[in-house]
Coordinates of C-alpha atoms and ligand atoms in Angstrom, one line a residue:
X9 CA -18.4 7.3 18.4
X10 CA -15.9 10.2 18.0
X11 CA -15.2 12.2 21.2
X12 CA -16.8 9.5 23.5
X13 CA -15.6 6.5 25.5
X14 CA -11.8 6.6 25.8
X15 CA -11.8 9.7 23.6
X16 CA -14.1 11.7 26.0
X17 CA -11.0 13.5 27.5
X18 CA -10.1 15.1 24.2
X19 CA -13.4 17.1 23.9
X20 CA -14.1 20.3 25.9
X21 CA -17.8 21.1 25.3
X22 CA -18.1 21.5 21.6
X23 CA -14.4 22.1 20.9
X24 CA -11.7 19.5 20.6
X25 CA -8.7 20.2 22.8
X26 CA -5.0 20.3 21.8
X27 CA -2.4 18.0 23.2
X28 CA 0.6 19.3 25.1
X29 CA 2.8 18.1 28.0
X30 CA 1.0 14.8 28.1
X31 CA -2.5 16.2 28.6
X32 CA -5.5 17.6 26.7
X33 CA -5.9 21.4 27.0
X34 CA -8.2 24.2 25.9
X35 CA -6.3 27.1 24.3
X36 CA -6.0 30.3 26.2
X37 CA -6.9 32.1 22.9
X38 CA -10.6 31.4 23.6
X39 CA -10.9 31.0 19.9
X40 CA -11.7 27.9 17.8
X41 CA -11.6 26.9 14.2
X42 CA -14.6 25.4 12.5
X43 CA -14.3 22.2 10.5
X44 CA -17.0 22.2 7.8
X45 CA -18.3 18.8 6.7
X46 CA -17.8 18.7 2.9
X47 CA -21.1 16.8 2.3
X48 CA -23.5 18.9 4.5
X49 CA -21.4 22.1 4.3
X50 CA -22.3 22.6 7.9
X51 CA -19.8 23.0 10.8
X52 CA -19.1 19.4 12.0
X53 CA -16.4 20.0 14.6
X54 CA -14.4 22.7 16.2
X55 CA -10.7 22.7 17.3
X56 CA -8.6 25.0 19.4
X57 CA -6.9 28.0 17.7
X58 CA -3.5 27.6 19.6
X59 CA -1.5 30.7 20.3
X60 CA 2.2 31.4 19.7
X61 CA 2.8 31.3 23.5
X62 CA 1.3 27.8 23.5
X63 CA 3.6 26.7 20.7
X64 CA 6.6 28.1 22.7
X65 CA 5.6 26.0 25.7
X66 CA 5.2 22.9 23.5
X67 CA 8.7 23.4 22.1
X68 CA 10.2 23.8 25.6
X69 CA 8.5 20.6 26.8
X70 CA 9.5 18.7 23.7
X71 CA 13.1 19.7 24.1
X72 CA 13.2 18.3 27.7
X73 CA 11.3 15.1 26.7
X74 CA 13.5 14.4 23.7
X75 CA 16.7 14.3 25.9
X76 CA 15.2 11.6 28.1
X77 CA 13.7 9.7 25.1
X78 CA 17.1 9.6 23.3
X79 CA 18.4 7.7 26.4
X80 CA 15.5 5.3 26.2
X81 CA 16.6 1.9 24.8
X82 CA 15.7 1.3 21.2
X83 CA 13.7 -1.9 22.0
X84 CA 11.6 0.1 24.6
X85 CA 10.8 2.8 22.0
X86 CA 9.8 0.0 19.6
X87 CA 7.6 -1.6 22.3
X88 CA 5.6 1.6 22.8
X89 CA 5.1 2.1 19.1
X90 CA 3.8 -1.4 18.7
X91 CA 1.4 -0.7 21.6
X92 CA 0.2 2.5 19.9
X93 CA -0.3 0.7 16.7
X94 CA -2.5 -1.9 18.4
X95 CA -4.6 0.8 20.1
X96 CA -5.0 2.7 16.9
X97 CA -6.4 -0.4 15.1
X98 CA -8.6 -1.2 18.1
X99 CA -10.2 2.2 17.8
X100 CA -10.4 2.3 14.0
X101 CA -14.2 3.0 14.0
X102 CA -14.4 6.4 15.7
X103 CA -11.3 7.6 13.8
X104 CA -12.8 6.5 10.5
X105 CA -16.0 8.2 11.4
X106 CA -14.1 11.5 11.7
X107 CA -12.5 11.0 8.3
X108 CA -16.0 10.5 6.8
X109 CA -17.3 13.7 8.4
X110 CA -14.3 15.9 8.0
X111 CA -12.9 15.0 4.5
X112 CA -15.8 13.0 3.0
X113 CA -13.6 9.9 2.7
X114 CA -15.8 6.9 1.7
X115 CA -16.5 4.9 4.9
X116 CA -14.6 1.7 3.8
X117 CA -11.5 3.7 2.7
X118 CA -11.6 5.6 6.0
X119 CA -11.3 2.3 7.9
X120 CA -8.5 1.2 5.6
X121 CA -6.6 4.4 6.2
X122 CA -6.6 3.7 10.0
X123 CA -5.6 0.1 9.7
X124 CA -2.9 0.9 7.2
X125 CA -1.6 3.5 9.7
X126 CA -1.4 0.9 12.5
X127 CA 0.5 -1.4 10.2
X128 CA 2.8 1.4 9.2
X129 CA 3.7 2.2 12.9
X130 CA 4.4 -1.5 13.6
X131 CA 6.6 -1.8 10.5
X132 CA 8.4 1.4 11.5
X133 CA 9.2 0.0 14.9
X134 CA 10.6 -3.2 13.4
X135 CA 12.6 -1.4 10.7
X136 CA 14.0 1.1 13.3
X137 CA 15.2 -1.8 15.5
X138 CA 17.0 -3.3 12.5
X139 CA 18.6 -0.2 10.9
X140 CA 19.3 1.9 14.0
X141 CA 20.9 -1.2 15.7
X142 CA 23.7 -1.0 13.2
X143 CA 26.6 1.4 12.9
X144 CA 29.8 1.4 10.8
X145 CA 33.5 0.9 11.5
X146 CA 35.9 2.6 9.1
X147 CA 39.7 2.3 9.1
X148 CA 42.0 5.0 7.9
X149 CA 44.5 3.2 5.6
X150 CA 42.1 3.0 2.7
X151 CA 42.6 6.8 2.0
X152 CA 45.9 7.7 0.3
X153 CA 48.7 8.7 2.7
X154 CA 47.2 7.2 5.8
X155 CA 48.4 4.4 8.0
X156 CA 45.9 2.2 9.9
X157 CA 46.0 4.3 13.0
X158 CA 42.4 5.7 13.1
X159 CA 39.2 3.8 13.7
X160 CA 36.0 5.7 13.0
X161 CA 32.9 4.5 14.7
X162 CA 29.7 6.0 13.2
X163 CA 26.1 5.6 14.2
X164 CA 22.8 7.4 13.7
X165 CA 21.6 9.9 16.3
X166 CA 18.3 11.8 16.6
X167 CA 17.9 15.3 15.3
X168 CA 15.8 16.7 18.2
X169 CA 12.3 18.1 17.5
X170 CA 10.6 17.0 14.3
X171 CA 7.7 19.2 13.1
X172 CA 5.2 17.2 11.2
X173 CA 2.6 18.8 8.9
X174 CA 0.4 16.5 6.9
X175 CA -2.3 17.4 4.3
X176 CA -6.1 16.9 4.5
X177 CA -6.4 13.9 2.2
X178 CA -4.6 11.3 4.5
X179 CA -4.5 13.2 7.8
X180 CA -4.0 10.0 9.8
X181 CA -1.7 8.0 7.5
X182 CA 0.5 10.9 6.5
X183 CA 0.8 11.9 10.1
X184 CA 1.9 8.5 11.4
X185 CA 4.3 8.2 8.4
X186 CA 6.2 11.1 10.1
X187 CA 5.4 10.3 13.8
X188 CA 6.6 6.7 13.7
X189 CA 10.1 7.4 12.1
X190 CA 10.6 10.4 14.3
X191 CA 9.9 8.6 17.5
X192 CA 11.8 5.4 16.8
X193 CA 14.8 7.4 15.9
X194 CA 14.7 9.2 19.3
X195 CA 13.2 12.5 18.3
X196 CA 10.3 14.4 19.9
X197 CA 7.4 15.2 17.6
X198 CA 5.2 18.2 17.2
X199 CA 2.2 17.7 14.9
X200 CA 0.2 20.4 13.2
X201 CA -2.7 18.6 11.6
X202 CA -4.5 19.9 8.6
X203 CA -7.7 21.8 9.6
X204 CA -9.9 19.4 7.6
X205 CA -8.8 16.1 9.2
X206 CA -7.7 17.7 12.5
X207 CA -10.2 15.8 14.6
X208 CA -9.2 12.4 13.1
X209 CA -5.6 13.3 13.9
X210 CA -6.4 14.3 17.5
X211 CA -8.1 10.9 18.0
X212 CA -5.0 9.2 16.5
X213 CA -2.7 11.2 18.9
X214 CA -4.8 10.0 21.8
X215 CA -4.0 6.4 20.9
X216 CA -0.3 7.3 21.3
X217 CA -1.2 9.0 24.7
X218 CA -3.0 5.8 25.8
X219 CA 0.1 3.8 24.8
X220 CA 1.9 5.7 27.5
X221 CA 4.6 7.7 25.7
X222 CA 6.4 10.1 28.1
X223 CA 4.8 13.5 28.5
X224 CA 5.9 16.3 26.2
X225 CA 7.4 13.8 23.7
X226 CA 4.4 14.1 21.3
X227 CA 2.3 17.2 21.0
X228 CA -0.4 18.3 18.7
X229 CA -1.2 22.0 18.1
X230 CA -4.2 22.9 16.1
X231 CA -5.1 26.1 14.3
X232 CA -5.2 27.4 10.7
X233 CA -2.0 26.9 8.8
X234 CA -2.3 30.4 7.4
X235 CA -2.3 31.8 11.0
X236 CA 0.0 29.5 13.0
X237 CA 2.1 27.8 10.2
X238 CA 4.8 30.4 9.8
X239 CA 5.4 30.6 13.5
X240 CA 5.8 26.9 13.7
X241 CA 8.0 26.3 10.6
X242 CA 10.3 29.2 11.5
X243 CA 10.5 28.3 15.2
X244 CA 14.1 28.1 16.4
X245 CA 13.2 24.9 18.5
X246 CA 12.4 22.9 15.3
X247 CA 15.3 20.6 14.1
X248 CA 13.5 19.0 11.1
X249 CA 10.4 19.6 9.1
X250 CA 8.5 16.9 7.4
X251 CA 5.7 18.4 5.3
X252 CA 3.2 16.9 2.9
X253 CA 0.9 19.2 1.0
X254 CA 0.7 21.6 -2.0
X255 CA 2.6 24.8 -3.0
X256 CA 2.7 25.8 0.7
X257 CA 5.7 23.5 0.9
X258 CA 7.6 25.6 -1.6
X259 CA 7.1 28.7 0.6
X260 CA 8.1 26.8 3.7
X261 CA 11.3 25.6 2.1
X262 CA 12.2 29.2 1.4
X263 CA 11.4 30.4 4.9
X264 CA 12.7 27.5 7.0
X265 CA 16.0 27.7 8.8
X266 CA 19.0 25.4 8.4
X267 CA 17.1 22.2 9.2
X268 CA 16.6 19.1 7.1
X269 CA 13.4 19.2 5.1
X270 CA 11.3 16.4 3.8
X271 CA 8.8 17.9 1.4
X272 CA 6.1 15.8 -0.4
X273 CA 4.3 18.2 -2.6
X274 CA 1.9 18.1 -5.5
X275 CA 2.0 16.1 -8.7
X276 CA 0.6 15.9 -12.2
X277 CA 1.2 12.2 -12.7
X278 CA 1.1 11.2 -16.3
X279 CA -0.2 8.0 -17.6
X280 CA 1.5 7.1 -21.0
X281 CA -0.4 4.5 -23.0
X282 CA 1.3 2.8 -26.0
X283 CA -0.4 1.0 -28.8
X284 CA 0.5 -2.5 -27.6
X285 CA -0.9 -2.1 -24.1
X286 CA -3.6 -4.3 -22.6
X287 CA -6.4 -1.7 -23.1
X288 CA -8.8 -3.3 -20.5
X289 CA -6.0 -3.0 -17.9
X290 CA -5.4 0.6 -19.0
X291 CA -9.0 1.6 -18.6
X292 CA -9.3 -0.1 -15.2
X293 CA -6.2 1.8 -14.0
X294 CA -7.3 5.1 -15.4
X295 CA -10.5 4.9 -13.5
X296 CA -9.0 3.6 -10.3
X297 CA -6.0 5.9 -10.6
X298 CA -7.8 9.0 -11.7
X299 CA -11.0 8.8 -9.7
X300 CA -10.4 7.0 -6.4
X301 CA -11.2 9.3 -3.5
X302 CA -12.6 11.7 -6.2
X303 CA -9.1 12.3 -7.5
X304 CA -7.9 13.9 -4.3
X305 CA -4.7 11.9 -4.1
X306 CA -1.2 13.1 -4.7
X307 CA -0.5 10.1 -6.9
X308 CA -3.8 10.2 -8.8
X309 CA -3.5 9.9 -12.6
X310 CA -3.8 13.6 -13.5
X311 CA -3.2 13.5 -17.2
X312 CA -3.5 10.6 -19.8
X313 CA -1.1 10.8 -22.7
X314 CA -2.4 8.2 -25.2
X315 CA -1.4 7.1 -28.7
X316 CA -4.0 8.4 -31.1
X317 CA -4.5 4.9 -32.6
X318 CA -5.8 3.4 -29.4
X319 CA -7.4 6.5 -27.9
X320 CA -11.0 6.0 -29.1
X321 CA -11.1 2.5 -27.7
X322 CA -9.7 3.5 -24.3
X323 CA -11.9 6.5 -24.0
X324 CA -14.9 4.4 -24.7
X325 CA -13.9 1.8 -22.1
X326 CA -13.2 4.4 -19.5
X327 CA -16.5 6.1 -20.1
X328 CA -18.3 2.8 -19.7
X329 CA -16.7 2.4 -16.3
X330 CA -17.3 6.0 -15.2
X331 CA -21.0 5.5 -15.9
X332 CA -21.0 2.8 -13.3
X333 CA -19.4 4.8 -10.5
X334 CA -21.6 5.6 -7.6
X335 CA -21.8 9.4 -6.8
X336 CA -23.0 10.6 -3.4
X337 CA -22.2 10.8 0.3
X338 CA -19.2 9.1 1.9
X339 CA -21.4 7.4 4.4
X340 CA -22.9 5.3 1.6
X341 CA -19.4 4.3 0.4
X342 CA -19.9 6.1 -2.9
X343 CA -17.0 6.1 -5.3
X344 CA -17.2 9.8 -5.9
X345 CA -17.9 11.9 -2.8
X346 CA -17.9 15.7 -2.3
X347 CA -14.5 17.4 -2.6
X348 CA -13.0 18.8 0.5
X349 CA -14.0 22.5 0.4
X350 CA -16.1 24.8 -1.7
X351 CA -13.0 26.7 -2.8
X352 CA -11.6 23.4 -4.1
X353 CA -14.8 22.7 -6.0
X354 CA -14.6 26.3 -7.4
X355 CA -11.0 25.8 -8.5
X356 CA -11.8 22.5 -10.2
X357 CA -14.7 24.2 -12.0
X358 CA -12.4 26.9 -13.2
X359 CA -10.1 24.4 -14.8
X360 CA -13.0 22.6 -16.4
X361 CA -14.5 25.8 -17.8
X362 CA -11.2 27.0 -19.2
X363 CA -10.9 23.6 -21.1
X364 CA -14.4 24.0 -22.3
X365 CA -13.8 27.5 -23.7
X366 CA -10.7 26.3 -25.4
X367 CA -12.5 23.4 -27.1
X368 CA -11.9 20.2 -25.1
X369 CA -14.4 17.4 -25.7
X370 CA -16.5 16.6 -22.6
X371 CA -17.2 12.9 -22.5
X372 CA -19.9 13.5 -19.8
X373 CA -22.0 16.5 -19.0
X374 CA -20.3 18.7 -16.3
X375 CA -22.4 18.4 -13.2
X376 CA -21.9 19.9 -9.7
X377 CA -24.1 20.2 -6.6
X378 CA -22.4 21.9 -3.7
X379 CA -19.0 20.3 -3.3
X380 CA -20.0 17.2 -5.2
X381 CA -18.7 17.0 -8.7
X382 CA -19.6 14.2 -11.1
X383 CA -16.7 12.3 -12.7
X384 CA -15.7 13.9 -16.0
X385 CA -13.2 12.8 -18.7
X386 CA -12.0 15.6 -21.0
X387 CA -10.8 14.4 -24.3
X388 CA -8.8 16.2 -27.0
X389 CA -7.1 18.4 -24.3
X390 CA -4.3 20.6 -25.7
X391 CA -1.3 22.1 -24.1
X392 CA -2.8 25.6 -24.1
X393 CA -5.4 24.5 -21.6
X394 CA -4.7 24.9 -17.9
X395 CA -5.9 21.4 -17.1
X396 CA -3.1 20.0 -19.1
X397 CA -0.6 21.3 -16.5
X398 CA -2.4 22.1 -13.2
X399 CA -3.4 19.7 -10.5
X400 CA -7.3 19.7 -10.2
X401 CA -7.4 17.5 -7.1
X402 CA -10.9 16.4 -8.1
X403 CA -12.7 13.9 -10.3
X404 CA -11.9 15.4 -13.6
X405 CA -9.3 14.0 -15.9
X406 CA -7.7 15.3 -19.1
X407 CA -6.8 13.1 -22.1
X408 CA -4.1 14.3 -24.5
X409 CA -3.7 12.3 -27.7
X410 CA -0.1 11.8 -28.8
X411 CA 1.4 10.5 -32.0
X412 CA 4.8 9.4 -30.6
X413 CA 6.3 8.2 -27.4
X414 CA 8.6 11.2 -27.5
X415 CA 5.7 13.5 -27.5
X416 CA 4.3 11.9 -24.3
X417 CA 7.7 12.0 -22.6
X418 CA 8.1 15.7 -23.6
X419 CA 4.8 16.6 -22.1
X420 CA 5.6 14.7 -18.9
X421 CA 9.0 16.4 -18.6
X422 CA 7.8 19.9 -19.4
X423 CA 5.7 19.8 -16.2
X424 CA 7.0 21.6 -13.1
X425 CA 5.9 18.5 -11.1
X426 CA 7.7 15.2 -11.0
X427 CA 6.0 12.9 -8.5
X428 CA 5.0 9.7 -10.2
X429 CA 4.0 8.5 -13.6
X430 CA 3.0 5.3 -15.3
X431 CA 3.5 3.6 -18.6
X432 CA 1.3 0.9 -20.1
X433 CA 2.9 -1.4 -22.7
X434 CA 3.6 -5.2 -23.1
X435 CA 7.2 -4.4 -24.2
X436 CA 9.3 -4.4 -21.0
X437 CA 12.3 -2.9 -22.9
X438 CA 10.3 0.0 -24.0
X439 CA 8.8 0.4 -20.5
X440 CA 12.3 0.7 -19.0
X441 CA 13.5 3.2 -21.6
X442 CA 10.4 5.3 -21.0
X443 CA 10.7 5.1 -17.2
X444 CA 14.3 6.2 -17.5
X445 CA 13.3 9.1 -19.6
X446 CA 10.5 10.4 -17.4
X447 CA 11.5 13.0 -14.9
X448 CA 9.4 11.5 -12.1
X449 CA 10.3 10.2 -8.6
X450 CA 8.7 6.9 -9.4
X451 CA 7.3 5.3 -12.6
X452 CA 4.9 2.4 -12.4
X453 CA 4.9 -0.1 -15.2
X454 CA 1.4 -1.4 -16.1
X455 CA -0.3 0.0 -13.0
X456 CA -1.6 3.4 -11.9
X457 CA 0.7 5.5 -9.7
X458 CA 0.5 4.7 -6.0
X459 CA 2.1 5.7 -2.7
X460 CA 2.9 2.4 -1.1
X461 CA 3.4 -0.2 0.1
X462 CA 4.6 2.2 2.8
X463 CA 8.1 0.9 2.9
X464 CA 8.9 1.6 -0.7
X465 CA 10.9 4.8 -1.4
X466 CA 8.6 7.6 -2.3
X467 CA 9.9 10.9 -3.7
X468 CA 9.1 13.8 -5.9
X469 CA 11.4 15.6 -8.3
X470 CA 11.3 19.3 -9.2
X471 CA 8.3 21.1 -7.5
X472 CA 7.0 17.7 -6.2
X473 CA 9.4 17.6 -3.3
X474 CA 12.7 17.4 -1.5
X475 CA 14.1 14.1 -0.1
X476 CA 12.6 10.7 -0.1
X477 CA 10.0 9.1 2.1
X478 CA 9.1 5.5 2.7
X479 CA 9.7 4.0 6.1
X480 CA 13.4 3.3 5.9
X481 CA 14.2 6.6 4.2
X482 CA 12.2 8.6 6.7
X483 CA 14.0 7.0 9.6
X484 CA 17.3 7.8 8.0
X485 CA 16.2 11.3 7.2
X486 CA 15.2 12.0 10.8
X487 CA 18.7 11.1 12.1
X488 CA 22.2 12.3 11.5
X489 CA 25.4 10.5 11.5
X490 CA 27.6 10.9 14.5
X491 CA 31.2 9.7 14.5
X492 CA 33.8 8.9 17.1
X493 CA 37.4 8.5 15.9
X494 CA 39.8 6.4 18.0
X495 CA 43.4 7.5 17.3
X496 CA 45.9 4.8 18.1
X497 CA 49.4 5.7 19.1
X498 CA 50.8 3.5 16.3
X499 CA 49.3 1.8 13.2
X500 CA 47.6 -1.5 14.0
X501 CA 47.0 -4.1 11.3
X502 CA 44.6 -7.0 11.7
X503 CA 46.6 -10.2 12.0
X504 CA 49.7 -8.1 11.2
Ligands
NAP616 P1 -1.9 22.4 1.7 O1 -3.0 23.4 1.5 O2 -0.5 22.7 1.2 O3 -1.9 22.1 3.3 C1 -1.0 21.1 3.8 C2 -0.8 21.4 5.3 O4 -0.1 22.7 5.4 C3 -2.1 21.6 6.1 O5 -1.8 21.0 7.3 C4 -2.2 23.1 6.2 O6 -2.9 23.5 7.4 C5 -0.7 23.5 6.4 N1 -0.4 24.9 6.1 C6 -1.1 25.8 5.5 N2 -0.5 27.0 5.4 C7 0.7 26.8 6.1 C8 1.8 27.6 6.4 N3 1.9 28.8 6.1 N4 2.8 27.0 7.2 C9 2.8 25.8 7.6 N5 1.7 24.9 7.3 C10 0.7 25.4 6.6 O7 -2.3 21.0 1.0 P2 -3.7 20.3 1.1 O8 -4.8 21.0 0.4 O9 -4.0 19.9 2.5 O10 -3.4 18.9 0.4 C11 -3.4 18.8 -1.0 C12 -2.0 18.9 -1.6 O11 -1.2 18.0 -1.0 C13 -2.0 18.5 -3.1 O12 -1.2 19.4 -3.8 C14 -1.4 17.1 -3.1 O13 -0.8 16.7 -4.3 C15 -0.5 17.2 -2.0 N6 -0.1 15.9 -1.4 C16 1.1 15.4 -1.7 C17 1.5 14.2 -1.2 C18 2.8 13.6 -1.5 O14 3.2 12.7 -0.8 N7 3.6 14.2 -2.4 C19 0.6 13.4 -0.5 C20 -0.7 13.9 -0.3 C21 -1.0 15.2 -0.8 P3 -4.5 24.0 7.2 O15 -5.2 22.8 6.8 O16 -4.8 24.5 8.6 O17 -4.4 25.1 6.2

């Protein structure tokens, strides 16, 4: 059970502690932040509201710890990460329990998130050993005008302190996707978890504590992003920011100093369906892609762009599947569970009502109880409706009927987002042409968008992000290249 057994240390009465200098502490602020259970709409947990002074202390400790960590052999860093991964998997049940209570993740998916996170940490350790164990040797005589009298040795070195800020929807997985690469590369890591999901993240951090990482190397400060976020992201001690979330990331990018940024932001992933597609496959992927975790996934299908000639058939098949989805609490493993907050539910409702006023066809009756919204397919959506462009992050999906592939590509590229997209066709040549034309970080052919497997490159164009994720890219991003040039007194030629 959460906060008990090996996790008893992380709880102080009713409030979960924050993690600094290798120990669990109560904040001197005397204030806490409530985490409201999306299903019951009652306070489920409380976390510390950390102060700026506490953040300063964390940064000081991280700086000292990082220097020693960078001198720790790579194989030892990997060994500790493997240990943390095993502990994380061993304690999947209490962590998953937090995910169910804090973010209404269906119980089975909550367990999957923790196990996937353990696998991600192990893979990161292995990948780090492989790619950080290699450097480069360059010789000077390839550049015009040079003799071969300079040897350049380059390798990858850590950046310093990485600030990690994940979103609510995968608070464990999207935290370890930053923690693992940062640590294997020799950095210290400061985590600011999302408020909804903070307690799951604190349990996950405790697994790293139990693995025996040096004190100060990993810290976790809690508090509302709106209160403590700017202080963290503009802190002079931070050498890299890895952020996943919504528009907040755009604001952070404008405020952050001269540090590398990894931004994984929102999306409006389009699903383009051609006439020759396997329509059963299309319907299955629209339902899985659009409605899993109630549509609260960055890579959810968020708009269907379908050729008019096959639209009726696909809409009918999707509706038949939607009728079978189980709607209810996450504890019962329902397919559709309450969305994360009341304000999210209100936002989704706003998009739905705007579409209704402007004449969209509702394939189901719109139904909401508290934060629980029943799955809804909106047909005949037009570009003047907000839902054609905005990210609902809920179980409501617009269908726009198109008369040409070009029309679909045009809609996709007119979006300010460019995370992923997908195209369904049996013609691989057409699929490649469409993929090339779509301004999205990734295009899936004949499957719904997805983040993963976790070692695949993952990136957003335009307002969807900066840089590329995926295990290898994240490790590379959290390092910089350092060169040493050996200057010989006279040119030296191999076998010369
Ligand atoms: P969000 O509101 O942007 O919050 C993300 C994180 O930022 C949270 O930890 C939040 O903390 C923190 N935060 C808030 N204000 C801040 C500030 N001023 N400075 C620094 N941090 C601040 O996003 P969300 O609602 O959690 O997640 C949903 C969004 O994430 C969607 O747009 C989705 O598409 C996107 N997402 C993208 C990806 C991707 O890989 N591209 C993956 C998953 C989700 P608090 O919780 O305390 O406010």
